[in-house]
GROMACS .gro file of N, CA and C in nm:
model
  321
    1MET      N    1  -0.189   1.820  -0.810
    1MET     CA    2  -0.128   1.697  -0.857
    1MET      C    3  -0.216   1.579  -0.813
    2PRO      N    4  -0.239   1.481  -0.900
    2PRO     CA    5  -0.324   1.368  -0.865
    2PRO      C    6  -0.266   1.285  -0.750
    3LYS      N    7  -0.357   1.222  -0.676
    3LYS     CA    8  -0.318   1.132  -0.568
    3LYS      C    9  -0.339   0.988  -0.614
    4TYR      N   10  -0.256   0.899  -0.562
    4TYR     CA   11  -0.263   0.758  -0.598
    4TYR      C   12  -0.260   0.674  -0.472
    5LEU      N   13  -0.344   0.573  -0.469
    5LEU     CA   14  -0.349   0.478  -0.360
    5LEU      C   15  -0.262   0.359  -0.396
    6LEU      N   16  -0.169   0.326  -0.310
    6LEU     CA   17  -0.090   0.205  -0.324
    6LEU      C   18  -0.151   0.104  -0.228
    7ALA      N   19  -0.203  -0.004  -0.280
    7ALA     CA   20  -0.262  -0.110  -0.199
    7ALA      C   21  -0.167  -0.230  -0.203
    8TYR      N   22  -0.112  -0.262  -0.087
    8TYR     CA   23  -0.016  -0.372  -0.077
    8TYR      C   24  -0.091  -0.503  -0.061
    9HIS      N   25  -0.047  -0.604  -0.135
    9HIS     CA   26  -0.106  -0.737  -0.126
    9HIS      C   27   0.006  -0.838  -0.101
   10GLY      N   28  -0.027  -0.941  -0.024
   10GLY     CA   29   0.068  -1.049  -0.001
   10GLY      C   30   0.190  -1.003   0.074
   11GLY      N   31   0.298  -1.067   0.046
   11GLY     CA   32   0.423  -1.035   0.115
   11GLY      C   33   0.473  -1.157   0.189
   12HIS      N   34   0.547  -1.133   0.292
   12HIS     CA   35   0.618  -1.238   0.363
   12HIS      C   36   0.585  -1.232   0.511
   13ASN      N   37   0.561  -1.346   0.570
   13ASN     CA   38   0.548  -1.351   0.716
   13ASN      C   39   0.689  -1.364   0.773
   14PHE      N   40   0.729  -1.269   0.852
   14PHE     CA   41   0.865  -1.265   0.903
   14PHE      C   42   0.889  -1.376   1.004
   15LYS      N   43   1.006  -1.435   0.997
   15LYS     CA   44   1.042  -1.546   1.085
   15LYS      C   45   1.086  -1.498   1.222
   16SER      N   46   1.123  -1.372   1.231
   16SER     CA   47   1.167  -1.319   1.359
   16SER      C   48   1.135  -1.170   1.367
   17LYS      N   49   1.136  -1.119   1.488
   17LYS     CA   50   1.114  -0.976   1.509
   17LYS      C   51   1.223  -0.895   1.439
   18GLU      N   52   1.345  -0.946   1.441
   18GLU     CA   53   1.458  -0.877   1.378
   18GLU      C   54   1.440  -0.868   1.226
   19GLU      N   55   1.390  -0.976   1.166
   19GLU     CA   56   1.366  -0.975   1.022
   19GLU      C   57   1.260  -0.870   0.987
   20GLY      N   58   1.154  -0.863   1.066
   20GLY     CA   59   1.050  -0.763   1.044
   20GLY      C   60   1.103  -0.622   1.062
   21MET      N   61   1.186  -0.602   1.163
   21MET     CA   62   1.243  -0.469   1.187
   21MET      C   63   1.336  -0.429   1.074
   22ALA      N   64   1.414  -0.523   1.021
   22ALA     CA   65   1.504  -0.492   0.909
   22ALA      C   66   1.422  -0.450   0.786
   23HIS      N   67   1.309  -0.517   0.764
   23HIS     CA   68   1.223  -0.478   0.651
   23HIS      C   69   1.169  -0.337   0.673
   24MET      N   70   1.127  -0.305   0.795
   24MET     CA   71   1.072  -0.172   0.823
   24MET      C   72   1.177  -0.062   0.802
   25VAL      N   73   1.302  -0.091   0.833
   25VAL     CA   74   1.409   0.007   0.807
   25VAL      C   75   1.416   0.036   0.657
   26LYS      N   76   1.410  -0.070   0.575
   26LYS     CA   77   1.412  -0.052   0.429
   26LYS      C   78   1.289   0.025   0.381
   27TRP      N   79   1.171  -0.012   0.437
   27TRP     CA   80   1.047   0.052   0.395
   27TRP      C   81   1.047   0.201   0.433
   28LYS      N   82   1.094   0.233   0.553
   28LYS     CA   83   1.100   0.373   0.596
   28LYS      C   84   1.197   0.453   0.510
   29ALA      N   85   1.309   0.393   0.471
   29ALA     CA   86   1.405   0.462   0.384
   29ALA      C   87   1.343   0.487   0.247
   30TRP      N   88   1.271   0.388   0.193
   30TRP     CA   89   1.202   0.406   0.065
   30TRP      C   90   1.101   0.520   0.077
   31SER      N   91   1.018   0.517   0.180
   31SER     CA   92   0.915   0.619   0.200
   31SER      C   93   0.977   0.758   0.216
   32ALA      N   94   1.081   0.769   0.297
   32ALA     CA   95   1.148   0.898   0.317
   32ALA      C   96   1.209   0.949   0.187
   33GLY      N   97   1.260   0.858   0.104
   33GLY     CA   98   1.319   0.896  -0.023
   33GLY      C   99   1.220   0.954  -0.122
   34LEU      N  100   1.091   0.929  -0.101
   34LEU     CA  101   0.988   0.984  -0.189
   34LEU      C  102   0.957   1.129  -0.158
   35GLY      N  103   1.001   1.177  -0.041
   35GLY     CA  104   0.984   1.317  -0.004
   35GLY      C  105   0.840   1.362  -0.002
   36ASP      N  106   0.814   1.476  -0.067
   36ASP     CA  107   0.682   1.538  -0.067
   36ASP      C  108   0.577   1.459  -0.145
   37ALA      N  109   0.618   1.356  -0.217
   37ALA     CA  110   0.521   1.274  -0.290
   37ALA      C  111   0.433   1.194  -0.194
   38VAL      N  112   0.481   1.173  -0.071
   38VAL     CA  113   0.404   1.097   0.026
   38VAL      C  114   0.297   1.187   0.089
   39VAL      N  115   0.171   1.157   0.060
   39VAL     CA  116   0.059   1.230   0.119
   39VAL      C  117   0.027   1.170   0.255
   40ASP      N  118   0.024   1.036   0.260
   40ASP     CA  119  -0.004   0.962   0.383
   40ASP      C  120   0.076   0.832   0.374
   41PRO      N  121   0.173   0.811   0.466
   41PRO     CA  122   0.254   0.690   0.457
   41PRO      C  123   0.173   0.563   0.476
   42GLY      N  124   0.052   0.578   0.531
   42GLY     CA  125  -0.035   0.463   0.545
   42GLY      C  126   0.003   0.373   0.661
   43MET      N  127  -0.033   0.246   0.644
   43MET     CA  128  -0.013   0.150   0.752
   43MET      C  129  -0.035   0.009   0.702
   44PRO      N  130   0.023  -0.088   0.774
   44PRO     CA  131  -0.013  -0.226   0.744
   44PRO      C  132  -0.153  -0.252   0.800
   45VAL      N  133  -0.217  -0.357   0.751
   45VAL     CA  134  -0.348  -0.394   0.804
   45VAL      C  135  -0.348  -0.540   0.846
   46GLY      N  136  -0.439  -0.573   0.936
   46GLY     CA  137  -0.453  -0.710   0.983
   46GLY      C  138  -0.544  -0.791   0.892
   47GLN      N  139  -0.581  -0.909   0.940
   47GLN     CA  140  -0.668  -0.996   0.863
   47GLN      C  141  -0.797  -0.924   0.829
   48SER      N  142  -0.844  -0.943   0.708
   48SER     CA  143  -0.965  -0.874   0.664
   48SER      C  144  -1.082  -0.969   0.649
   49LYS      N  145  -1.198  -0.911   0.634
   49LYS     CA  146  -1.321  -0.982   0.603
   49LYS      C  147  -1.373  -0.922   0.473
   50THR      N  148  -1.449  -0.998   0.399
   50THR     CA  149  -1.507  -0.951   0.274
   50THR      C  150  -1.658  -0.942   0.289
   51VAL      N  151  -1.714  -0.826   0.257
   51VAL     CA  152  -1.858  -0.802   0.266
   51VAL      C  153  -1.915  -0.799   0.125
   52SER      N  154  -2.018  -0.879   0.102
   52SER     CA  155  -2.086  -0.880  -0.028
   52SER      C  156  -2.235  -0.896  -0.005
   53ALA      N  157  -2.312  -0.895  -0.114
   53ALA     CA  158  -2.456  -0.915  -0.103
   53ALA      C  159  -2.489  -1.052  -0.046
   54ASP      N  160  -2.395  -1.145  -0.058
   54ASP     CA  161  -2.416  -1.281  -0.006
   54ASP      C  162  -2.382  -1.295   0.142
   55GLY      N  163  -2.323  -1.191   0.201
   55GLY     CA  164  -2.287  -1.198   0.342
   55GLY      C  165  -2.144  -1.156   0.366
   56ILE      N  166  -2.089  -1.203   0.478
   56ILE     CA  167  -1.953  -1.168   0.519
   56ILE      C  168  -1.870  -1.295   0.528
   57THR      N  169  -1.753  -1.292   0.466
   57THR     CA  170  -1.660  -1.404   0.478
   57THR      C  171  -1.541  -1.362   0.562
   58ASP      N  172  -1.475  -1.461   0.621
   58ASP     CA  173  -1.365  -1.433   0.713
   58ASP      C  174  -1.229  -1.424   0.646
   59ASP      N  175  -1.227  -1.401   0.517
   59ASP     CA  176  -1.098  -1.384   0.450
   59ASP      C  177  -1.104  -1.263   0.359
   60GLY      N  178  -0.990  -1.223   0.312
   60GLY     CA  179  -0.983  -1.109   0.222
   60GLY      C  180  -0.985  -1.149   0.076
   61GLY      N  181  -1.027  -1.269   0.047
   61GLY     CA  182  -1.030  -1.314  -0.091
   61GLY      C  183  -0.899  -1.377  -0.133
   62ALA      N  184  -0.881  -1.392  -0.262
   62ALA     CA  185  -0.765  -1.461  -0.316
   62ALA      C  186  -0.634  -1.387  -0.292
   63ASN      N  187  -0.639  -1.256  -0.282
   63ASN     CA  188  -0.518  -1.176  -0.267
   63ASN      C  189  -0.544  -1.064  -0.166
   64PRO      N  190  -0.548  -1.097  -0.036
   64PRO     CA  191  -0.591  -0.999   0.064
   64PRO      C  192  -0.499  -0.878   0.076
   65LEU      N  193  -0.560  -0.768   0.112
   65LEU     CA  194  -0.490  -0.643   0.136
   65LEU      C  195  -0.396  -0.658   0.257
   66SER      N  196  -0.275  -0.603   0.248
   66SER     CA  197  -0.183  -0.608   0.362
   66SER      C  198  -0.140  -0.469   0.408
   67GLY      N  199  -0.177  -0.363   0.334
   67GLY     CA  200  -0.146  -0.228   0.377
   67GLY      C  201  -0.176  -0.127   0.268
   68ILE      N  202  -0.162   0.001   0.302
   68ILE     CA  203  -0.188   0.108   0.205
   68ILE      C  204  -0.090   0.223   0.224
   69THR      N  205  -0.074   0.303   0.119
   69THR     CA  206   0.001   0.430   0.119
   69THR      C  207  -0.069   0.521   0.019
   70ILE      N  208  -0.068   0.651   0.044
   70ILE     CA  209  -0.121   0.747  -0.054
   70ILE      C  210  -0.007   0.839  -0.098
   71LEU      N  211   0.014   0.844  -0.229
   71LEU     CA  212   0.119   0.928  -0.290
   71LEU      C  213   0.055   1.029  -0.384
   72GLN      N  214   0.131   1.130  -0.419
   72GLN     CA  215   0.093   1.217  -0.530
   72GLN      C  216   0.201   1.207  -0.636
   73ALA      N  217   0.157   1.209  -0.761
   73ALA     CA  218   0.250   1.195  -0.873
   73ALA      C  219   0.186   1.260  -0.995
   74ASP      N  220   0.268   1.286  -1.095
   74ASP     CA  221   0.219   1.348  -1.218
   74ASP      C  222   0.129   1.255  -1.300
   75SER      N  223   0.151   1.122  -1.286
   75SER     CA  224   0.075   1.026  -1.365
   75SER      C  225   0.075   0.892  -1.293
   76ILE      N  226  -0.011   0.802  -1.338
   76ILE     CA  227  -0.012   0.668  -1.280
   76ILE      C  228   0.119   0.595  -1.311
   77GLU      N  229   0.176   0.625  -1.426
   77GLU     CA  230   0.305   0.564  -1.461
   77GLU      C  231   0.414   0.608  -1.362
   78ALA      N  232   0.412   0.737  -1.326
   78ALA     CA  233   0.511   0.787  -1.228
   78ALA      C  234   0.487   0.722  -1.092
   79ALA      N  235   0.361   0.706  -1.052
   79ALA     CA  236   0.331   0.642  -0.925
   79ALA      C  237   0.376   0.496  -0.925
   80CYS      N  238   0.359   0.429  -1.039
   80CYS     CA  239   0.404   0.289  -1.051
   80CYS      C  240   0.556   0.280  -1.040
   81GLU      N  241   0.627   0.376  -1.099
   81GLU     CA  242   0.773   0.377  -1.087
   81GLU      C  243   0.815   0.392  -0.941
   82MET      N  244   0.745   0.477  -0.866
   82MET     CA  245   0.774   0.492  -0.724
   82MET      C  246   0.747   0.361  -0.651
   83ALA      N  247   0.638   0.296  -0.684
   83ALA     CA  248   0.600   0.171  -0.618
   83ALA      C  249   0.700   0.059  -0.648
   84LYS      N  250   0.756   0.056  -0.769
   84LYS     CA  251   0.852  -0.049  -0.807
   84LYS      C  252   0.970  -0.058  -0.712
   85ALA      N  253   1.009   0.055  -0.653
   85ALA     CA  254   1.126   0.058  -0.565
   85ALA      C  255   1.092   0.019  -0.421
   86CYS      N  256   0.965  -0.005  -0.392
   86CYS     CA  257   0.923  -0.038  -0.255
   86CYS      C  258   0.974  -0.177  -0.215
   87PRO      N  259   1.030  -0.191  -0.095
   87PRO     CA  260   1.079  -0.322  -0.052
   87PRO      C  261   0.970  -0.428  -0.038
   88HIS      N  262   0.844  -0.389  -0.037
   88HIS     CA  263   0.736  -0.487  -0.031
   88HIS      C  264   0.742  -0.580  -0.152
   89VAL      N  265   0.782  -0.527  -0.267
   89VAL     CA  266   0.794  -0.606  -0.389
   89VAL      C  267   0.908  -0.708  -0.375
   90ASP      N  268   1.017  -0.667  -0.310
   90ASP     CA  269   1.132  -0.755  -0.292
   90ASP      C  270   1.102  -0.875  -0.203
   91MET      N  271   1.000  -0.864  -0.119
   91MET     CA  272   0.968  -0.975  -0.029
   91MET      C  273   0.853  -1.061  -0.082
   92GLY      N  274   0.823  -1.047  -0.210
   92GLY     CA  275   0.724  -1.133  -0.273
   92GLY      C  276   0.584  -1.076  -0.280
   93GLY      N  277   0.564  -0.953  -0.233
   93GLY     CA  278   0.432  -0.891  -0.238
   93GLY      C  279   0.410  -0.820  -0.370
   94THR      N  280   0.288  -0.773  -0.388
   94THR     CA  281   0.254  -0.693  -0.504
   94THR      C  282   0.192  -0.563  -0.456
   95ILE      N  283   0.193  -0.463  -0.543
   95ILE     CA  284   0.134  -0.333  -0.510
   95ILE      C  285   0.039  -0.293  -0.622
   96GLU      N  286  -0.085  -0.274  -0.585
   96GLU     CA  287  -0.186  -0.226  -0.679
   96GLU      C  288  -0.186  -0.074  -0.671
   97VAL      N  289  -0.182  -0.006  -0.784
   97VAL     CA  290  -0.178   0.140  -0.789
   97VAL      C  291  -0.304   0.189  -0.860
   98ALA      N  292  -0.376   0.281  -0.795
   98ALA     CA  293  -0.497   0.337  -0.855
   98ALA      C  294  -0.506   0.485  -0.822
   99GLN      N  295  -0.553   0.563  -0.918
   99GLN     CA  296  -0.570   0.705  -0.893
   99GLN      C  297  -0.690   0.728  -0.801
  100ALA      N  298  -0.670   0.812  -0.702
  100ALA     CA  299  -0.779   0.854  -0.613
  100ALA      C  300  -0.855   0.964  -0.684
  101MET      N  301  -0.981   0.944  -0.703
  101MET     CA  302  -1.062   1.040  -0.776
  101MET      C  303  -1.118   1.145  -0.681
  102ASP      N  304  -1.098   1.272  -0.713
  102ASP     CA  305  -1.156   1.380  -0.633
  102ASP      C  306  -1.304   1.389  -0.664
  103MET      N  307  -1.385   1.390  -0.558
  103MET     CA  308  -1.528   1.394  -0.578
  103MET      C  309  -1.592   1.458  -0.455
  104GLU      N  310  -1.677   1.556  -0.480
  104GLU     CA  311  -1.746   1.619  -0.368
  104GLU      C  312  -1.862   1.532  -0.326
  105MET      N  313  -1.871   1.512  -0.197
  105MET     CA  314  -1.980   1.431  -0.143
  105MET      C  315  -2.075   1.522  -0.067
  106GLU      N  316  -2.195   1.536  -0.118
  106GLU     CA  317  -2.298   1.618  -0.052
  106GLU      C  318  -2.368   1.532   0.051
  107MET      N  319  -2.384   1.585   0.168
  107MET     CA  320  -2.455   1.511   0.273
  107MET      C  321  -2.583   1.583   0.308
   0.00000   0.00000   0.00000
């Protein structure tokens, strides 16, 4: 079954530790509800830097990455349906969904 990367962008800066914890309870329930579709629950990420031929900038661009998850699904449409129910969307964030391509890397 194909794997899909969910890349979280944006979202909400929590006003309190309790607000953040309440969001995590919702996120964990969503993730658990996906069952075996979750390959790697992923993690949130901190501030990013952008590397290009012009150098390194101290931001993640216009829409910086805020976390990732790896799922398996029958199609990208099915993966998008799973992502639609994620509480990250309810807090103003977006989720980019892309198929992970299997490729052998010879070293």
